[in-house]
Amino acid sequence: MRNINISIKLIVIVLLFSLEPLIAQTVIEEITVTARNRAENLQEVPLAISVFTSEQLDKATIKNINDLANYTSNMTFNSSENGRLNIPVIRGMGMIDTRGFDNNVSIFLDGVFVSGRSSQNVAMLDLERVEVVKGPQVALYGRTAFAGAIQYVTKDPSDSFENVASLDVAQDGFHEARLSSSGPISDTMGFRFNALAWDFDGFHQNSHTGANVGGGEGVGASLTFLIEPNDKLRIKTRLDYVS
């Protein structure tokens, strides 16, 4: 019996040594956020933050800020009094101005504040990530971030030329076409262009009229220029169109 125990211990030791390289290679993916206006590791930031990378946004088919709420805890939407705007609500706190011009959740695009009606036109197009910061953030983002803030971080131009085109077709009349191009213009300047067009019939049909319900269509485009003349100066300009 003693010999059997010794054999079992030796087998366990051998297995541990053989798995050691695999264990050493297992590294937790580091997610960088800029919620506090500087690049930091998400695990080291003392804030409640939900982060969505570009891969996660694509896989979850998050096309607008409304879809974002479906994947974010403690975040919902309320409609303004005219029913045309969806106001983000974090931890039960949302609208200040019932006309939809001001609320308790600030929205930023590459660190630039986007207010009121303009925030509804932010395209979920060519994003590096989305950061949803929960809880009072007045010191970081101003008085309209009493409940939290949503920050969209767009992708930078690539170091080499890239051209990608795609077409997605799915059930219920879903079609989506994408076109993107990116690359350097000079040693200190780069560009990035993206275009998107989609249409969708909807999952449901009105039993009385026979019309499709829940569908839609839209187009969007963005053009980004990045200038980095030295290590201390960085100028990023982005033009967006959403319809």
PDB file of N, CA, C and O in Angstrom, residues 202-239:
ATOM      1  N   GLY A 202     -37.256  43.352 -39.018  1.00  0.00           N
ATOM      2  CA  GLY A 202     -37.836  43.199 -37.684  1.00  0.00           C
ATOM      3  C   GLY A 202     -38.220  41.757 -37.399  1.00  0.00           C
ATOM      4  O   GLY A 202     -38.414  40.942 -38.313  1.00  0.00           O
ATOM      5  N   PHE A 203     -38.330  41.454 -36.089  1.00  0.00           N
ATOM      6  CA  PHE A 203     -38.643  40.084 -35.687  1.00  0.00           C
ATOM      7  C   PHE A 203     -40.148  39.795 -35.696  1.00  0.00           C
ATOM      8  O   PHE A 203     -40.562  38.643 -35.702  1.00  0.00           O
ATOM      9  N   HIS A 204     -40.957  40.850 -35.660  1.00  0.00           N
ATOM     10  CA  HIS A 204     -42.398  40.639 -35.494  1.00  0.00           C
ATOM     11  C   HIS A 204     -43.179  41.259 -36.653  1.00  0.00           C
ATOM     12  O   HIS A 204     -42.665  42.077 -37.407  1.00  0.00           O
ATOM     13  N   GLN A 205     -44.430  40.876 -36.737  1.00  0.00           N
ATOM     14  CA  GLN A 205     -45.316  41.390 -37.774  1.00  0.00           C
ATOM     15  C   GLN A 205     -46.657  41.760 -37.155  1.00  0.00           C
ATOM     16  O   GLN A 205     -47.217  41.004 -36.352  1.00  0.00           O
ATOM     17  N   ASN A 206     -47.166  42.925 -37.515  1.00  0.00           N
ATOM     18  CA  ASN A 206     -48.465  43.377 -37.034  1.00  0.00           C
ATOM     19  C   ASN A 206     -49.560  42.481 -37.619  1.00  0.00           C
ATOM     20  O   ASN A 206     -49.716  42.392 -38.842  1.00  0.00           O
ATOM     21  N   SER A 207     -50.321  41.824 -36.752  1.00  0.00           N
ATOM     22  CA  SER A 207     -51.327  40.860 -37.213  1.00  0.00           C
ATOM     23  C   SER A 207     -52.480  41.525 -37.945  1.00  0.00           C
ATOM     24  O   SER A 207     -53.180  40.867 -38.732  1.00  0.00           O
ATOM     25  N   HIS A 208     -52.712  42.819 -37.723  1.00  0.00           N
ATOM     26  CA  HIS A 208     -53.819  43.522 -38.367  1.00  0.00           C
ATOM     27  C   HIS A 208     -53.404  44.127 -39.708  1.00  0.00           C
ATOM     28  O   HIS A 208     -54.130  44.002 -40.707  1.00  0.00           O
ATOM     29  N   THR A 209     -52.267  44.787 -39.730  1.00  0.00           N
ATOM     30  CA  THR A 209     -51.838  45.473 -40.954  1.00  0.00           C
ATOM     31  C   THR A 209     -50.886  44.640 -41.804  1.00  0.00           C
ATOM     32  O   THR A 209     -50.699  44.920 -42.993  1.00  0.00           O
ATOM     33  N   GLY A 210     -50.225  43.642 -41.169  1.00  0.00           N
ATOM     34  CA  GLY A 210     -49.249  42.838 -41.893  1.00  0.00           C
ATOM     35  C   GLY A 210     -47.894  43.498 -42.018  1.00  0.00           C
ATOM     36  O   GLY A 210     -46.970  42.942 -42.628  1.00  0.00           O
ATOM     37  N   ALA A 211     -47.737  44.707 -41.439  1.00  0.00           N
ATOM     38  CA  ALA A 211     -46.469  45.433 -41.526  1.00  0.00           C
ATOM     39  C   ALA A 211     -45.463  44.861 -40.534  1.00  0.00           C
ATOM     40  O   ALA A 211     -45.821  44.338 -39.475  1.00  0.00           O
ATOM     41  N   ASN A 212     -44.188  44.937 -40.896  1.00  0.00           N
ATOM     42  CA  ASN A 212     -43.130  44.484 -40.006  1.00  0.00           C
ATOM     43  C   ASN A 212     -42.959  45.457 -38.855  1.00  0.00           C
ATOM     44  O   ASN A 212     -43.114  46.672 -39.003  1.00  0.00           O
ATOM     45  N   VAL A 213     -42.613  44.911 -37.683  1.00  0.00           N
ATOM     46  CA  VAL A 213     -42.460  45.711 -36.471  1.00  0.00           C
ATOM     47  C   VAL A 213     -41.071  45.476 -35.887  1.00  0.00           C
ATOM     48  O   VAL A 213     -40.603  44.341 -35.818  1.00  0.00           O
ATOM     49  N   GLY A 214     -40.424  46.550 -35.461  1.00  0.00           N
ATOM     50  CA  GLY A 214     -39.135  46.427 -34.784  1.00  0.00           C
ATOM     51  C   GLY A 214     -37.938  46.517 -35.693  1.00  0.00           C
ATOM     52  O   GLY A 214     -36.802  46.350 -35.257  1.00  0.00           O
ATOM     53  N   GLY A 215     -38.167  46.769 -36.974  1.00  0.00           N
ATOM     54  CA  GLY A 215     -37.058  46.879 -37.905  1.00  0.00           C
ATOM     55  C   GLY A 215     -36.547  48.304 -38.023  1.00  0.00           C
ATOM     56  O   GLY A 215     -36.921  49.185 -37.252  1.00  0.00           O
ATOM     57  N   GLY A 216     -35.706  48.526 -38.998  1.00  0.00           N
ATOM     58  CA  GLY A 216     -35.155  49.859 -39.201  1.00  0.00           C
ATOM     59  C   GLY A 216     -34.079  49.834 -40.257  1.00  0.00           C
ATOM     60  O   GLY A 216     -33.758  48.783 -40.828  1.00  0.00           O
ATOM     61  N   GLU A 217     -33.515  51.002 -40.488  1.00  0.00           N
ATOM     62  CA  GLU A 217     -32.424  51.126 -41.438  1.00  0.00           C
ATOM     63  C   GLU A 217     -31.600  52.351 -41.084  1.00  0.00           C
ATOM     64  O   GLU A 217     -32.071  53.250 -40.371  1.00  0.00           O
ATOM     65  N   GLY A 218     -30.373  52.368 -41.558  1.00  0.00           N
ATOM     66  CA  GLY A 218     -29.522  53.519 -41.255  1.00  0.00           C
ATOM     67  C   GLY A 218     -28.204  53.454 -42.001  1.00  0.00           C
ATOM     68  O   GLY A 218     -27.813  52.406 -42.523  1.00  0.00           O
ATOM     69  N   VAL A 219     -27.555  54.590 -42.050  1.00  0.00           N
ATOM     70  CA  VAL A 219     -26.217  54.694 -42.645  1.00  0.00           C
ATOM     71  C   VAL A 219     -25.352  55.544 -41.717  1.00  0.00           C
ATOM     72  O   VAL A 219     -25.845  56.381 -40.960  1.00  0.00           O
ATOM     73  N   GLY A 220     -24.074  55.322 -41.783  1.00  0.00           N
ATOM     74  CA  GLY A 220     -23.140  56.095 -40.973  1.00  0.00           C
ATOM     75  C   GLY A 220     -21.771  56.110 -41.615  1.00  0.00           C
ATOM     76  O   GLY A 220     -21.406  55.196 -42.368  1.00  0.00           O
ATOM     77  N   ALA A 221     -21.029  57.149 -41.330  1.00  0.00           N
ATOM     78  CA  ALA A 221     -19.671  57.265 -41.864  1.00  0.00           C
ATOM     79  C   ALA A 221     -18.827  58.094 -40.897  1.00  0.00           C
ATOM     80  O   ALA A 221     -19.348  58.961 -40.184  1.00  0.00           O
ATOM     81  N   SER A 222     -17.548  57.820 -40.874  1.00  0.00           N
ATOM     82  CA  SER A 222     -16.632  58.579 -40.021  1.00  0.00           C
ATOM     83  C   SER A 222     -15.287  58.723 -40.714  1.00  0.00           C
ATOM     84  O   SER A 222     -14.862  57.827 -41.448  1.00  0.00           O
ATOM     85  N   LEU A 223     -14.638  59.850 -40.471  1.00  0.00           N
ATOM     86  CA  LEU A 223     -13.313  60.114 -41.023  1.00  0.00           C
ATOM     87  C   LEU A 223     -12.447  60.688 -39.916  1.00  0.00           C
ATOM     88  O   LEU A 223     -12.795  61.706 -39.302  1.00  0.00           O
ATOM     89  N   THR A 224     -11.333  60.017 -39.642  1.00  0.00           N
ATOM     90  CA  THR A 224     -10.450  60.404 -38.548  1.00  0.00           C
ATOM     91  C   THR A 224      -9.067  60.751 -39.077  1.00  0.00           C
ATOM     92  O   THR A 224      -8.524  60.050 -39.936  1.00  0.00           O
ATOM     93  N   PHE A 225      -8.508  61.835 -38.540  1.00  0.00           N
ATOM     94  CA  PHE A 225      -7.124  62.217 -38.821  1.00  0.00           C
ATOM     95  C   PHE A 225      -6.375  62.301 -37.496  1.00  0.00           C
ATOM     96  O   PHE A 225      -6.880  62.871 -36.523  1.00  0.00           O
ATOM     97  N   LEU A 226      -5.185  61.732 -37.470  1.00  0.00           N
ATOM     98  CA  LEU A 226      -4.354  61.773 -36.275  1.00  0.00           C
ATOM     99  C   LEU A 226      -2.987  62.340 -36.631  1.00  0.00           C
ATOM    100  O   LEU A 226      -2.314  61.834 -37.525  1.00  0.00           O
ATOM    101  N   ILE A 227      -2.596  63.395 -35.902  1.00  0.00           N
ATOM    102  CA  ILE A 227      -1.295  64.039 -36.119  1.00  0.00           C
ATOM    103  C   ILE A 227      -0.485  63.927 -34.840  1.00  0.00           C
ATOM    104  O   ILE A 227      -0.936  64.346 -33.769  1.00  0.00           O
ATOM    105  N   GLU A 228       0.705  63.347 -34.938  1.00  0.00           N
ATOM    106  CA  GLU A 228       1.613  63.211 -33.796  1.00  0.00           C
ATOM    107  C   GLU A 228       3.001  63.706 -34.204  1.00  0.00           C
ATOM    108  O   GLU A 228       3.877  62.907 -34.548  1.00  0.00           O
ATOM    109  N   PRO A 229       3.238  65.030 -34.159  1.00  0.00           N
ATOM    110  CA  PRO A 229       4.537  65.561 -34.574  1.00  0.00           C
ATOM    111  C   PRO A 229       5.680  65.205 -33.630  1.00  0.00           C
ATOM    112  O   PRO A 229       6.837  65.147 -34.044  1.00  0.00           O
ATOM    113  N   ASN A 230       5.349  64.944 -32.355  1.00  0.00           N
ATOM    114  CA  ASN A 230       6.363  64.536 -31.369  1.00  0.00           C
ATOM    115  C   ASN A 230       5.686  63.740 -30.268  1.00  0.00           C
ATOM    116  O   ASN A 230       4.470  63.510 -30.305  1.00  0.00           O
ATOM    117  N   ASP A 231       6.464  63.338 -29.276  1.00  0.00           N
ATOM    118  CA  ASP A 231       5.944  62.495 -28.200  1.00  0.00           C
ATOM    119  C   ASP A 231       5.012  63.249 -27.256  1.00  0.00           C
ATOM    120  O   ASP A 231       4.259  62.629 -26.500  1.00  0.00           O
ATOM    121  N   LYS A 232       5.047  64.569 -27.280  1.00  0.00           N
ATOM    122  CA  LYS A 232       4.264  65.364 -26.335  1.00  0.00           C
ATOM    123  C   LYS A 232       3.002  65.975 -26.946  1.00  0.00           C
ATOM    124  O   LYS A 232       2.153  66.485 -26.213  1.00  0.00           O
ATOM    125  N   LEU A 233       2.872  65.928 -28.253  1.00  0.00           N
ATOM    126  CA  LEU A 233       1.724  66.549 -28.914  1.00  0.00           C
ATOM    127  C   LEU A 233       0.973  65.517 -29.741  1.00  0.00           C
ATOM    128  O   LEU A 233       1.567  64.800 -30.553  1.00  0.00           O
ATOM    129  N   ARG A 234      -0.342  65.467 -29.525  1.00  0.00           N
ATOM    130  CA  ARG A 234      -1.190  64.508 -30.236  1.00  0.00           C
ATOM    131  C   ARG A 234      -2.501  65.202 -30.598  1.00  0.00           C
ATOM    132  O   ARG A 234      -3.241  65.645 -29.712  1.00  0.00           O
ATOM    133  N   ILE A 235      -2.799  65.307 -31.894  1.00  0.00           N
ATOM    134  CA  ILE A 235      -4.020  65.978 -32.347  1.00  0.00           C
ATOM    135  C   ILE A 235      -4.870  64.969 -33.115  1.00  0.00           C
ATOM    136  O   ILE A 235      -4.433  64.423 -34.130  1.00  0.00           O
ATOM    137  N   LYS A 236      -6.068  64.737 -32.621  1.00  0.00           N
ATOM    138  CA  LYS A 236      -6.971  63.766 -33.249  1.00  0.00           C
ATOM    139  C   LYS A 236      -8.271  64.466 -33.619  1.00  0.00           C
ATOM    140  O   LYS A 236      -8.922  65.093 -32.776  1.00  0.00           O
ATOM    141  N   THR A 237      -8.657  64.383 -34.887  1.00  0.00           N
ATOM    142  CA  THR A 237      -9.884  64.990 -35.382  1.00  0.00           C
ATOM    143  C   THR A 237     -10.756  63.923 -36.020  1.00  0.00           C
ATOM    144  O   THR A 237     -10.281  63.096 -36.787  1.00  0.00           O
ATOM    145  N   ARG A 238     -12.053  63.955 -35.693  1.00  0.00           N
ATOM    146  CA  ARG A 238     -12.974  62.938 -36.219  1.00  0.00           C
ATOM    147  C   ARG A 238     -14.249  63.624 -36.701  1.00  0.00           C
ATOM    148  O   ARG A 238     -14.860  64.428 -35.968  1.00  0.00           O
ATOM    149  N   LEU A 239     -14.677  63.280 -37.901  1.00  0.00           N
ATOM    150  CA  LEU A 239     -15.928  63.764 -38.464  1.00  0.00           C
ATOM    151  C   LEU A 239     -16.893  62.580 -38.573  1.00  0.00           C
ATOM    152  O   LEU A 239     -16.519  61.510 -39.051  1.00  0.00           O
TER     153      LEU A 239
END
